[in-house]
Coordinates of C-alpha atoms and ligand atoms in Angstrom, one line a residue:
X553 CA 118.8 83.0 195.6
X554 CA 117.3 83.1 199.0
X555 CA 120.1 86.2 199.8
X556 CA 118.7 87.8 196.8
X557 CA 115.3 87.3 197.4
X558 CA 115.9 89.3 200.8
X559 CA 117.7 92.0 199.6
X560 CA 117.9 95.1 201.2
X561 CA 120.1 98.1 200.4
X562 CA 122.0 99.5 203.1
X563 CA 121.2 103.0 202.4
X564 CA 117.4 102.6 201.9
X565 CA 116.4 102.2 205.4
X566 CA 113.7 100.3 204.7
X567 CA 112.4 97.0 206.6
X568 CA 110.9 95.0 204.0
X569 CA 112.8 92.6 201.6
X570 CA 113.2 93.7 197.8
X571 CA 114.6 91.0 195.3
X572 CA 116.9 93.9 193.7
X573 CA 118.7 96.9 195.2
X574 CA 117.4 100.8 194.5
X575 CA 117.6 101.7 190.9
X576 CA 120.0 104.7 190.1
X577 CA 120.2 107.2 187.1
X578 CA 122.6 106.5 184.8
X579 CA 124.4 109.6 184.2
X580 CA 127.7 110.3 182.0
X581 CA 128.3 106.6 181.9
X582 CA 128.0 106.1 185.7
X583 CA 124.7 105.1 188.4
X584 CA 123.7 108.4 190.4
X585 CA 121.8 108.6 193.2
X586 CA 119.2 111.5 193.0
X587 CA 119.5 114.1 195.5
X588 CA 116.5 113.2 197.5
X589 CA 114.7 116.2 197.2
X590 CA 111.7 114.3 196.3
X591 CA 111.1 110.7 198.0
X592 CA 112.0 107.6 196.1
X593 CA 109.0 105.4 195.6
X594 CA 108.2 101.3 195.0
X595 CA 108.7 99.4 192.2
X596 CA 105.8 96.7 192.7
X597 CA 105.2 93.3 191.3
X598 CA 101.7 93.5 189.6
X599 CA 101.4 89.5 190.0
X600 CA 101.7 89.1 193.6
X601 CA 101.7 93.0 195.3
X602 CA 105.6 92.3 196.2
X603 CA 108.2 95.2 196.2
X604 CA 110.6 95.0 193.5
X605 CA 112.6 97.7 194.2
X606 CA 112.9 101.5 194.7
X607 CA 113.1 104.0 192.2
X608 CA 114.5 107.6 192.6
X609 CA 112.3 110.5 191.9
X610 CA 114.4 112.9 190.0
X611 CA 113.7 116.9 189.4
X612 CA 115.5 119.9 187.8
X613 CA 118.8 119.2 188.9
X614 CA 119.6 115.2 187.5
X615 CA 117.6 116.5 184.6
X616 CA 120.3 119.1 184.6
X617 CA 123.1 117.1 184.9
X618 CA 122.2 114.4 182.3
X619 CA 122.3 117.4 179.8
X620 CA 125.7 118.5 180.8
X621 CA 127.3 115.0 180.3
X622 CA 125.1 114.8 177.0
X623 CA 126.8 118.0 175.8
X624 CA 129.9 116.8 176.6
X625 CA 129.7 113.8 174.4
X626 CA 127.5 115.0 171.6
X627 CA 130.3 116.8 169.2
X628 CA 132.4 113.3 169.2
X629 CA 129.4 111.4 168.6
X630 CA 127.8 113.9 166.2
X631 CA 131.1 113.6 164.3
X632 CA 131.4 110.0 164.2
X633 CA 130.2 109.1 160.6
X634 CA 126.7 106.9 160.9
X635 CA 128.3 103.9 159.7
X636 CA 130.6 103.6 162.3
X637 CA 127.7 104.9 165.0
X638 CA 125.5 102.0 163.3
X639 CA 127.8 99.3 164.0
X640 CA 127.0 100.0 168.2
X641 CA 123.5 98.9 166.9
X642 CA 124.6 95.8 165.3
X643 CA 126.2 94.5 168.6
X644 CA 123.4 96.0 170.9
X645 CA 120.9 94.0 168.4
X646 CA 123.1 90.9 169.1
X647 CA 122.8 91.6 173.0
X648 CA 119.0 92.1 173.2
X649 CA 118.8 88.5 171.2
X650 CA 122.0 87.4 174.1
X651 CA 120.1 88.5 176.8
X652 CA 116.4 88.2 175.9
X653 CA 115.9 85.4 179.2
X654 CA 117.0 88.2 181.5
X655 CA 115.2 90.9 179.8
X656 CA 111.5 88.9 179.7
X657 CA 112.1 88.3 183.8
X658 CA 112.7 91.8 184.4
X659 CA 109.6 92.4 181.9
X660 CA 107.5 89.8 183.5
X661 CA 108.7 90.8 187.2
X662 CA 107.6 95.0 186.7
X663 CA 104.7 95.2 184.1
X664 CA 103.3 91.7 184.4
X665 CA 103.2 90.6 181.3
X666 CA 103.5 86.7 180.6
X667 CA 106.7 85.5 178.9
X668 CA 105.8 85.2 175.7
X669 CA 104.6 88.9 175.2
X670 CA 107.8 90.0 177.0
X671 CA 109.5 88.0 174.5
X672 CA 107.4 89.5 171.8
X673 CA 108.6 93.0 173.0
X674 CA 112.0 92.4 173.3
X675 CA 112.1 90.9 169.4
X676 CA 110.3 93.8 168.6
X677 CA 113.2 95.8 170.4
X678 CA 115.6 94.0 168.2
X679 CA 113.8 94.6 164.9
X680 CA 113.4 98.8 165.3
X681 CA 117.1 98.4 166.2
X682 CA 117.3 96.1 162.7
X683 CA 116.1 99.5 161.4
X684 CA 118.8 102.1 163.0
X685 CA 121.2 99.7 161.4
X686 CA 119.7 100.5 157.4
X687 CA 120.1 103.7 158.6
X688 CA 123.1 104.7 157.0
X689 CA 121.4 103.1 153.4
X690 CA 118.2 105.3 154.0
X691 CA 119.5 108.7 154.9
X692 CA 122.0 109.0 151.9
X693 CA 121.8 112.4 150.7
X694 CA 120.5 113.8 147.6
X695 CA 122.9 116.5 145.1
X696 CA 121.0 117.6 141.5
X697 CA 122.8 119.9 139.0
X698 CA 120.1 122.6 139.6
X699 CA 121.9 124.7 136.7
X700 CA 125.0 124.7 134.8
X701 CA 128.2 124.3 137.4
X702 CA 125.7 124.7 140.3
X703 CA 125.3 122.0 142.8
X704 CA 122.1 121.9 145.2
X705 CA 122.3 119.0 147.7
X706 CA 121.2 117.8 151.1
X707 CA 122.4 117.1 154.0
X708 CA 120.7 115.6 157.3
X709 CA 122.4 116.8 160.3
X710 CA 121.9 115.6 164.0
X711 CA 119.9 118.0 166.8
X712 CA 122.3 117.7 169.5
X713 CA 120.7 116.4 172.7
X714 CA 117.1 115.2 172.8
X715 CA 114.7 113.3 175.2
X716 CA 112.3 110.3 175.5
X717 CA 109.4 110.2 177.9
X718 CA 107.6 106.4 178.0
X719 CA 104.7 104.4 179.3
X720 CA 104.8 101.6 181.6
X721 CA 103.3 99.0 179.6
X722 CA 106.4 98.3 177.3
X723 CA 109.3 98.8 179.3
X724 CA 111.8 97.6 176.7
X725 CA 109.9 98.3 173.1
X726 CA 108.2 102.1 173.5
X727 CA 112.3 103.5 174.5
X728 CA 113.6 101.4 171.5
X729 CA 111.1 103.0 169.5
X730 CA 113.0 106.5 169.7
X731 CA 116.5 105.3 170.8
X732 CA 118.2 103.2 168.3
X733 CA 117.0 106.0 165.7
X734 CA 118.0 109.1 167.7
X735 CA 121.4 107.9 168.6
X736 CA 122.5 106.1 164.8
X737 CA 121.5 109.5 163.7
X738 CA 123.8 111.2 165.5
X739 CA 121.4 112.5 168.7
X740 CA 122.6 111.9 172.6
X741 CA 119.5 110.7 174.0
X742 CA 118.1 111.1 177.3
X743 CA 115.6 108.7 178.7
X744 CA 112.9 109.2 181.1
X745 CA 111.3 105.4 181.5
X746 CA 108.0 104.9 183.8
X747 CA 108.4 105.1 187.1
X748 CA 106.2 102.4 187.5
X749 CA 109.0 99.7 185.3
X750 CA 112.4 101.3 186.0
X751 CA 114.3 98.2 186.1
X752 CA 114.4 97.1 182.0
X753 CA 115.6 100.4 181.6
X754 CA 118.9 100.2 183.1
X755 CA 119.2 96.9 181.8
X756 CA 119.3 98.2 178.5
X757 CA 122.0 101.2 179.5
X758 CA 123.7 98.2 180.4
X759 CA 123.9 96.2 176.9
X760 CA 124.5 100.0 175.0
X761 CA 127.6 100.2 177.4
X762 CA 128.5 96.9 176.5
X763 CA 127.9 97.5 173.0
X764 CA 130.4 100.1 173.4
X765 CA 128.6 103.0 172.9
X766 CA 130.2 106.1 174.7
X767 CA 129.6 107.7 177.8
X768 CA 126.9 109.9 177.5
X769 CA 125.5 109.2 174.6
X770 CA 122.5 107.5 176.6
X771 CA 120.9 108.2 180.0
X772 CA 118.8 107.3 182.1
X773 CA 116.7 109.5 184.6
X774 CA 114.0 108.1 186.4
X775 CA 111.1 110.0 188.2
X776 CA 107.4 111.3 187.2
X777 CA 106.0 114.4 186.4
X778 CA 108.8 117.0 188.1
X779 CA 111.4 115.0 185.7
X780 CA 109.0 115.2 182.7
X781 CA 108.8 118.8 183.8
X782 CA 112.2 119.6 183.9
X783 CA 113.2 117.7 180.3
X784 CA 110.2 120.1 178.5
X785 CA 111.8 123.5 180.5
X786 CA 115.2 122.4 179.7
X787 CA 116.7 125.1 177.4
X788 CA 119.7 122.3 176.4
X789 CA 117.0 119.9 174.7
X790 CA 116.4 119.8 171.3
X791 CA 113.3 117.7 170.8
X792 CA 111.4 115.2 172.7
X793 CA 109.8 112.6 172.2
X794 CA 106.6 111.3 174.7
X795 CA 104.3 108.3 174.9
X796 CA 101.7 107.8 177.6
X797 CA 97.7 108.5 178.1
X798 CA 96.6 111.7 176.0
X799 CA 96.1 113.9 179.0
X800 CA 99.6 113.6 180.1
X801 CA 100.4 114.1 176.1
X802 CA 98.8 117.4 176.3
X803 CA 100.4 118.5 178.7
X804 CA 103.8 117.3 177.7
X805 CA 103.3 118.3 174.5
X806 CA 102.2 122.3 175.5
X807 CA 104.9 122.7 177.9
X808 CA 108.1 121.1 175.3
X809 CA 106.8 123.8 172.2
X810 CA 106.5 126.6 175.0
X811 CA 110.7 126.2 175.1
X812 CA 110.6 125.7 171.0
X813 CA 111.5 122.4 171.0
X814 CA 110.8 119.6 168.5
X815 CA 107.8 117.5 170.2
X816 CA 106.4 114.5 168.9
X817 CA 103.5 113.2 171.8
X818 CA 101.9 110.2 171.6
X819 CA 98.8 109.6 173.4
X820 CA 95.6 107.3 173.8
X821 CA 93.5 105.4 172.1
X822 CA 90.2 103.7 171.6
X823 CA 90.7 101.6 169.2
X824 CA 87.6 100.0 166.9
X825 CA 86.9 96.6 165.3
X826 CA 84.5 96.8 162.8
X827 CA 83.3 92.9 162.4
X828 CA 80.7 92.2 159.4
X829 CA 78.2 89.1 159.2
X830 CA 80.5 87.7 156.3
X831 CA 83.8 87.9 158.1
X832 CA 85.4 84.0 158.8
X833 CA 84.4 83.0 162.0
X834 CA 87.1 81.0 163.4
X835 CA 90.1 83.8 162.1
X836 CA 87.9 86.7 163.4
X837 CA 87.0 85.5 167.0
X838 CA 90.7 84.3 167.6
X839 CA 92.0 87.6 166.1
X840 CA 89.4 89.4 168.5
X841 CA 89.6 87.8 171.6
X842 CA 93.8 88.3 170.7
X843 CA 93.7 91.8 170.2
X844 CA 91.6 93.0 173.9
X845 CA 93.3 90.4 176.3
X846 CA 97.0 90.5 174.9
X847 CA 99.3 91.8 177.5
X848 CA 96.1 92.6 179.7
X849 CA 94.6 94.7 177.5
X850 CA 97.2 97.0 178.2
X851 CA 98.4 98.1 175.1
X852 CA 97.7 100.9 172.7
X853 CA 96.3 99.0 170.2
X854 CA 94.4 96.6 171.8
X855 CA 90.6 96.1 170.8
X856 CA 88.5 98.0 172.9
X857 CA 85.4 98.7 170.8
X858 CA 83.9 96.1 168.6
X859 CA 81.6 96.9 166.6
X860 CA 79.1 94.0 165.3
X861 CA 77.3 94.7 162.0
X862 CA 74.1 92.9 161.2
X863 CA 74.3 89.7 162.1
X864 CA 77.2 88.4 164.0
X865 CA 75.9 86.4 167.0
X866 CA 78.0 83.0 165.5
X867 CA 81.4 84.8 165.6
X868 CA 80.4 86.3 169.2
X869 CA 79.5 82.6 170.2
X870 CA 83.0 81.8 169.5
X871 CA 84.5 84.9 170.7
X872 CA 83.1 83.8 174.1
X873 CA 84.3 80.5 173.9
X874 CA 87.8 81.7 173.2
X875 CA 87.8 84.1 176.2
X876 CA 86.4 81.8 178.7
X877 CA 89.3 79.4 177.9
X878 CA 91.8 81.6 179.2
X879 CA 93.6 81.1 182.2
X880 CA 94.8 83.9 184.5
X881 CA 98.4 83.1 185.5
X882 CA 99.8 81.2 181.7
X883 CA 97.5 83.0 179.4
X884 CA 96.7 86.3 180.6
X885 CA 98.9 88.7 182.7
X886 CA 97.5 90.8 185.9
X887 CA 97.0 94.7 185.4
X888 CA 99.0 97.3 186.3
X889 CA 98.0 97.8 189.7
X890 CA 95.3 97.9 192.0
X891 CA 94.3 101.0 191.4
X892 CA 94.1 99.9 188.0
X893 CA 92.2 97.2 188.7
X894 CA 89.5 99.5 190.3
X895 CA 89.3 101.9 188.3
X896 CA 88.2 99.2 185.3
X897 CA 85.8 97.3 187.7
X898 CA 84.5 100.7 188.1
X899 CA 83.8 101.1 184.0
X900 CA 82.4 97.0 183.8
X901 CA 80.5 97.7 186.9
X902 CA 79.1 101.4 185.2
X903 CA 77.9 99.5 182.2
X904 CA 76.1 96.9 183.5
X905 CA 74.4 99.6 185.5
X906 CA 73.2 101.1 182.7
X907 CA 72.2 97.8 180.7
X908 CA 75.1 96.1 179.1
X909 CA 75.0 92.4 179.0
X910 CA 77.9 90.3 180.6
X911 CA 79.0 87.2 178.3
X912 CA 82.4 87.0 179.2
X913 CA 83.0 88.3 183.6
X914 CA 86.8 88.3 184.3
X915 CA 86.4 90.4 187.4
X916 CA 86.8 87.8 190.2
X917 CA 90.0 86.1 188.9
X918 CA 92.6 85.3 190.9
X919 CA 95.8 82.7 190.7
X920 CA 96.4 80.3 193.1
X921 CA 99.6 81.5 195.4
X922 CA 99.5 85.1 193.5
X923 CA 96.6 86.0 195.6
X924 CA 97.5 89.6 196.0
X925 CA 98.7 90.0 192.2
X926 CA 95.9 93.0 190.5
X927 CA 94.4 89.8 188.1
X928 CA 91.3 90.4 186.0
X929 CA 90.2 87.7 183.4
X930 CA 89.0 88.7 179.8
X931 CA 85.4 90.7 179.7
X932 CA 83.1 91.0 177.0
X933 CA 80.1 93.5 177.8
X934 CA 77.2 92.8 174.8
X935 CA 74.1 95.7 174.0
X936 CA 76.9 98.6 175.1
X937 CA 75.7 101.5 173.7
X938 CA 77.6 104.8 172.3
X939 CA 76.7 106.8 175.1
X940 CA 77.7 104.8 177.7
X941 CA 81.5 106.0 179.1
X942 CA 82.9 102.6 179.0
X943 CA 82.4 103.0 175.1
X944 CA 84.3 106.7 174.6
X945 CA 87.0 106.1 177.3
X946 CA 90.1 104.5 177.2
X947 CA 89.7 101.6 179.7
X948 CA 93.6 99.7 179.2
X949 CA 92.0 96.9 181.0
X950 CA 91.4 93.3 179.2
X951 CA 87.6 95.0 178.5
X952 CA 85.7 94.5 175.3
X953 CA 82.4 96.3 174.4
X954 CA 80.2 95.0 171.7
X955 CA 78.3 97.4 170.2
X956 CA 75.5 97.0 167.5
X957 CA 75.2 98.5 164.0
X958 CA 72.9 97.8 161.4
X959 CA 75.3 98.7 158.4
X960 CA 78.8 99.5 157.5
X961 CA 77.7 103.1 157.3
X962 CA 76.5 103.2 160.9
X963 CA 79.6 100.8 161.9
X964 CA 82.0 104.0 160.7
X965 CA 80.1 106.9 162.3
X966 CA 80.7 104.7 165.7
X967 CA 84.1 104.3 164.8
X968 CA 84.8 107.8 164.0
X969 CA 83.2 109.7 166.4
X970 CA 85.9 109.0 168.7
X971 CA 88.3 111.6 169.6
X972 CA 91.2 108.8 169.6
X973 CA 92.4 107.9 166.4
X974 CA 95.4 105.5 166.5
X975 CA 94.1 102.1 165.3
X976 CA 90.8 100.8 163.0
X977 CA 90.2 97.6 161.8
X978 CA 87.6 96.0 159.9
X979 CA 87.1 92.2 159.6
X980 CA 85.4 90.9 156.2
X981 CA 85.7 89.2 153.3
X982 CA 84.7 91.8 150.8
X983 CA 87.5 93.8 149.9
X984 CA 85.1 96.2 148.4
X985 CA 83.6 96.6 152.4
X986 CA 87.6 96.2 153.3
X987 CA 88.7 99.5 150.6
X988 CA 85.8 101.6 152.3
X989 CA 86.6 101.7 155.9
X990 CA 90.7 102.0 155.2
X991 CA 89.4 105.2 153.0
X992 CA 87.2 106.6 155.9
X993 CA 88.2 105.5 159.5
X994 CA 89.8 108.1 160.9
X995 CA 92.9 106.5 162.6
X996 CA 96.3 106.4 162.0
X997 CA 96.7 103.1 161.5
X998 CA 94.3 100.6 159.8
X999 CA 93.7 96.9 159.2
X1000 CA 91.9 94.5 157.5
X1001 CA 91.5 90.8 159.3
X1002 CA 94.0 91.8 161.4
X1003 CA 93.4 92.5 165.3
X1004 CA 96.4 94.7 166.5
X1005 CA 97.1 96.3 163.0
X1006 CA 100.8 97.9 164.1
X1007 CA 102.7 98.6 160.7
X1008 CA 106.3 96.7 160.9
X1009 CA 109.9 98.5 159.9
X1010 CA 110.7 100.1 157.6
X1011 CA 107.1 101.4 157.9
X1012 CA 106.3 104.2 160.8
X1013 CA 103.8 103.9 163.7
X1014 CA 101.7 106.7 164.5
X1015 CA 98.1 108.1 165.6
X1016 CA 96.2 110.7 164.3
X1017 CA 94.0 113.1 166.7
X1018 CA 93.8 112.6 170.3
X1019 CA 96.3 109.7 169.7
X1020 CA 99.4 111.8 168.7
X1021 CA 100.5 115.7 168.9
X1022 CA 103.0 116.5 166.6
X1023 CA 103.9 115.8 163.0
X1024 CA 105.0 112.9 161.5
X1025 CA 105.7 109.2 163.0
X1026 CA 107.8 107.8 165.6
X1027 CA 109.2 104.9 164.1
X1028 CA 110.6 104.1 160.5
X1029 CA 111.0 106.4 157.9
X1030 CA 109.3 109.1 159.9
X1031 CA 111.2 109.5 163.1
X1032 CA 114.0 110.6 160.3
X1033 CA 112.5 113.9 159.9
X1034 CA 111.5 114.2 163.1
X1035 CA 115.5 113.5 165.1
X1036 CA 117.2 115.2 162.1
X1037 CA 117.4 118.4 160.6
X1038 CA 117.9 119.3 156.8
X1039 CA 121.1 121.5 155.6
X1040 CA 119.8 122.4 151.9
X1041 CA 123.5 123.5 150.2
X1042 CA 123.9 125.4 147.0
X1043 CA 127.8 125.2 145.5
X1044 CA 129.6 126.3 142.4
X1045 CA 133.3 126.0 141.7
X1046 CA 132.9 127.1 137.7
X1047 CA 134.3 130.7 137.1
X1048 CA 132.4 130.7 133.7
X1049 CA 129.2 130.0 134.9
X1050 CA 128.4 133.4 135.6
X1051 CA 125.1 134.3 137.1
X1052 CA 121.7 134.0 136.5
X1053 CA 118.2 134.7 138.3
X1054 CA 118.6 132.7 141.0
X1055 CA 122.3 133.8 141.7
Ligands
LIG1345 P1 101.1 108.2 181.6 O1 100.6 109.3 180.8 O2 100.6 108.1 183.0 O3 102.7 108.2 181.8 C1 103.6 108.3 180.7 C2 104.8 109.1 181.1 O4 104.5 110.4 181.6 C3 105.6 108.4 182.3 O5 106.9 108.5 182.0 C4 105.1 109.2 183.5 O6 106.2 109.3 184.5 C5 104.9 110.6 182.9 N1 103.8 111.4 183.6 C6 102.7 110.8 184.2 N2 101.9 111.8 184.6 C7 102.5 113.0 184.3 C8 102.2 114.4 184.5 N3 101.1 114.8 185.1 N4 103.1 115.3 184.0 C9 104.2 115.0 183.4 N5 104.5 113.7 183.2 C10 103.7 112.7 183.6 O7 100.9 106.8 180.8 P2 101.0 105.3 181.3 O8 99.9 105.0 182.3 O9 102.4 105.1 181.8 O10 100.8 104.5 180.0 C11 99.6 104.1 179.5 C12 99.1 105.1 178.4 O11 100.0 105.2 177.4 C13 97.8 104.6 177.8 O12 97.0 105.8 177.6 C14 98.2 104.1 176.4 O13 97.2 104.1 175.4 C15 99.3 105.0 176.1 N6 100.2 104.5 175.1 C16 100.2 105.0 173.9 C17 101.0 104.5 172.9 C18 100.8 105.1 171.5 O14 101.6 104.7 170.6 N7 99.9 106.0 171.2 C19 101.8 103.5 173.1 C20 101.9 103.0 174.4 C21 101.1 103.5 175.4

């Protein structure tokens, strides 16, 4: 353990101890080293400051090489009916559940996230892969007799090789979200994780190898935005996926249409809780209090705005309660990083500036031993108003603003005057009040009592507005259009027939 702990690798030159060794690409079936054009950089562990690891930066030329190998394998793969390509999804399901210990560690050790929510992820992992398995159920074609002796039907055909682009802050669910679909479907996929969590990522080319898919069906390249820039300019990629912070979307999405590619971008989000004076007070505080400190607030669909109609002050009472309670360290992850860390202190600090009350004030936490981990306990600003930035920016911090609205009305033109529109919620116990804001919130996904309302297979996740560029979904039954394309064949094998207007 102690020989582990004090790691490290020969070639890295470096004097300080890492628990594991550098993290290569994984390229036609084999770890690559980059070619060190651009510097490798830490991997940091965001509960004490340690260094994990290093990560190569990749460019043009890995980028390059990922796509050769890809070709290689796709016509084999492409050819392989999908339910023989499914059955490498059964196994790898089987491995995620096997190895799920390892995989929360490596979770816990490069995003920070407790154990439970790593576990969370990596169940979540195992449930889109649940999907890729139907598909071979879902995708079966459809054939009509459009006249007499004529035969229309459809076909869905693979794109050849295609890409993935992800966040930090689910190492292991946000690739799974595009993988197991891509690859049953008959893509070779290439995947560009975070820099900032490379390690899950290799852990799960390691259980698709094991799995027995082939080489170069999946691979890994690390780096940031010169390998992002390469997979958009790459003339050898069909489509690409992305999913990070809207202005990275943008751009992302801009430069993969500028080579004609498919591009589905995923971006930020702001989401909204409408609460009303009639919602139950026990399910809605816990449900609350859930949704803006789970995982640190770091997620897409974290709470991040509520807003409190009429009067609401009992629920607050217990939504303060319910914070307070939390312990840094068991209950609540550290941030990203420090600069992270500053920049929300920087929003909390803003607000109060500018009048916001503090009920909840997680910024001096700290956990015994993990002194120099990036920790911040939950915070609940009260009397934010619209205007203020820490209401119309995304914060990804465990930050909640309460803001006040006299009715429902008032509550929606809060909600929708966001430019983010992934997630809405609305707690009540009228479903009349319930009915109206999943007609009018404009956000891709919606929920009623429910804090983190992120649809489940077969059903797709997906943004609207500033939360997503692109058409369609990127899970479910959407992400079929999206790594597929549609052959539409006409056939007739009757002489008689003859021909008519449409022949
Ligand atoms: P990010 O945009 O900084 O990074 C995402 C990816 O883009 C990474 O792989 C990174 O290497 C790359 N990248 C970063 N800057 C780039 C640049 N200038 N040019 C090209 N590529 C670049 O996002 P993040 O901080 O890793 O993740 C957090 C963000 O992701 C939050 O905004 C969160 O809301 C969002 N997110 C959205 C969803 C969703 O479903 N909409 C899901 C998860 C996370």
């Amino acid at each position: 353990m102690l020989a582990l702990l004090l790691f490290v690798p020969p070639e890295s030159g470096y004097l300080y101890p890492m628990k594991y060794p550098a993290v290569h690409n994984i390229i036609a079936g084999a770890p690559r080293d980059a070619s060190n054009a651009l510097p490798a950089i830490d991997v940091f562990n965001p509960s004490d400051g340690s260094v994990l690891s290093r990560v190569p930066m990749s460019g043009h030329h890995e980028v390059d090489l990922a796509v050769q190998a890809a070709h290689k394998a796709w016509p084999a793969w492409a050819a392989t009916p999908i339910k023989e390509r499914v059955q490498v999804f059964y196994k790898y399901k089987a491995l995620l559940e096997k190895n799920i210990a390892e995989l929360a560690t490596l979770i816990t050790e490069e995003n920070g996230k407790i154990d439970n929510e790593a576990r969370a992820e990596i169940l979540k992992a195992a449930e889109l892969t649940e999907f890729a398995c139907s598909l071979p159920q879902i995708t079966a074609g459809e054939v009509l007799e459009v006249s007499r002796g004529v035969e229309c039907r459809i076909e869905r055909f693979p794109l050849g090789v295609v890409a993935a682009i992800t966040p930090f802050n689910f190492p292991v669910m946000v690739p799974n979200w595009s993988m197991p679909n891509a690859i049953a479907l008959g893509n070779c996929m290439i995947l560009k994780p975070s820099e900032i969590v490379p390690l899950s990522s290799i852990k799960i080319a390691g259980l698709l190898r094991e799995a027995g898919l082939p080489e170069g069906v999946f691979q890994v390249v690390h780096g940031g935005k010169e390998a992002v820039e390469a997979i958009c300019d790459h003339t050898g990629i069909a489509a690409v996926s992305f999913v990070g912070s809207t202005k990275t979307a943008k751009v992302v999405y801009r430069r993969a249409t500028a080579t004609l590619k498919r591009c589905l971008a995923l971006g930020g989000a702001k989401n909204h809780l409408i609460v009303m004076p009639d919602a139950d007070a026990e399910m809605t505080s816990g449900n609350v209090v859930a949704s803006m400190s789970g995982c640190a607030g770091q997620r897409c669909m974290a709470a991040s705005v509520m807003v409190a109609v009429a009067d609401t002050d009992a629920i607050i009472a217990k939504m303060v309660l319910k914070a307070r309670a939390m312990v840094p360290g068991p209950d609540i992850g550290p941030v990203i990083s420090q600069q992270s860390k500053d920049r929300i202190l920087h929003y909390i600090e803003e607000a109060v500036a500018h009048g916001a009350k503090i009920l909840v004030d997680g910024r001096h936490a700290t956990v015994h031993g993990r002194e120099k981990g990036y920790w911040l306990g939950p915070t609940i600003l009260d009397h934010v108003t619209p205007e203020m930035r820490i209401a119309q920016e995304e914060v990804f911090g465990p930050v909640l603003v309460i803001i006040r609205a006299g009715d429902i009305d008032a509550a929606l033109k809060i909600e929708n005057a966001s430019p983010y529109g992934n997630a809405a919620s609305v707690f009540t116990e009228s479903g009349g009040i319930a009915r109206h804001v999943m007609e009018h919130a404009q956000a891709g996904m919606v929920g009623v009592n429910v804090g983190v309302p992120v649809p489940r297979e077969p059903f797709s996740f997906g943004g609207w507005n500033d939360s997503r560029f692109g058409v369609g979904d990127i899970t479910g039954r959407g992400s079929i259009e999206f790594w597929t394309q549609a052959k539409k064949m006409t056939t007739k094998w009757n002489r008689e027939a003859g021909t008519n207007w449409m022949s």
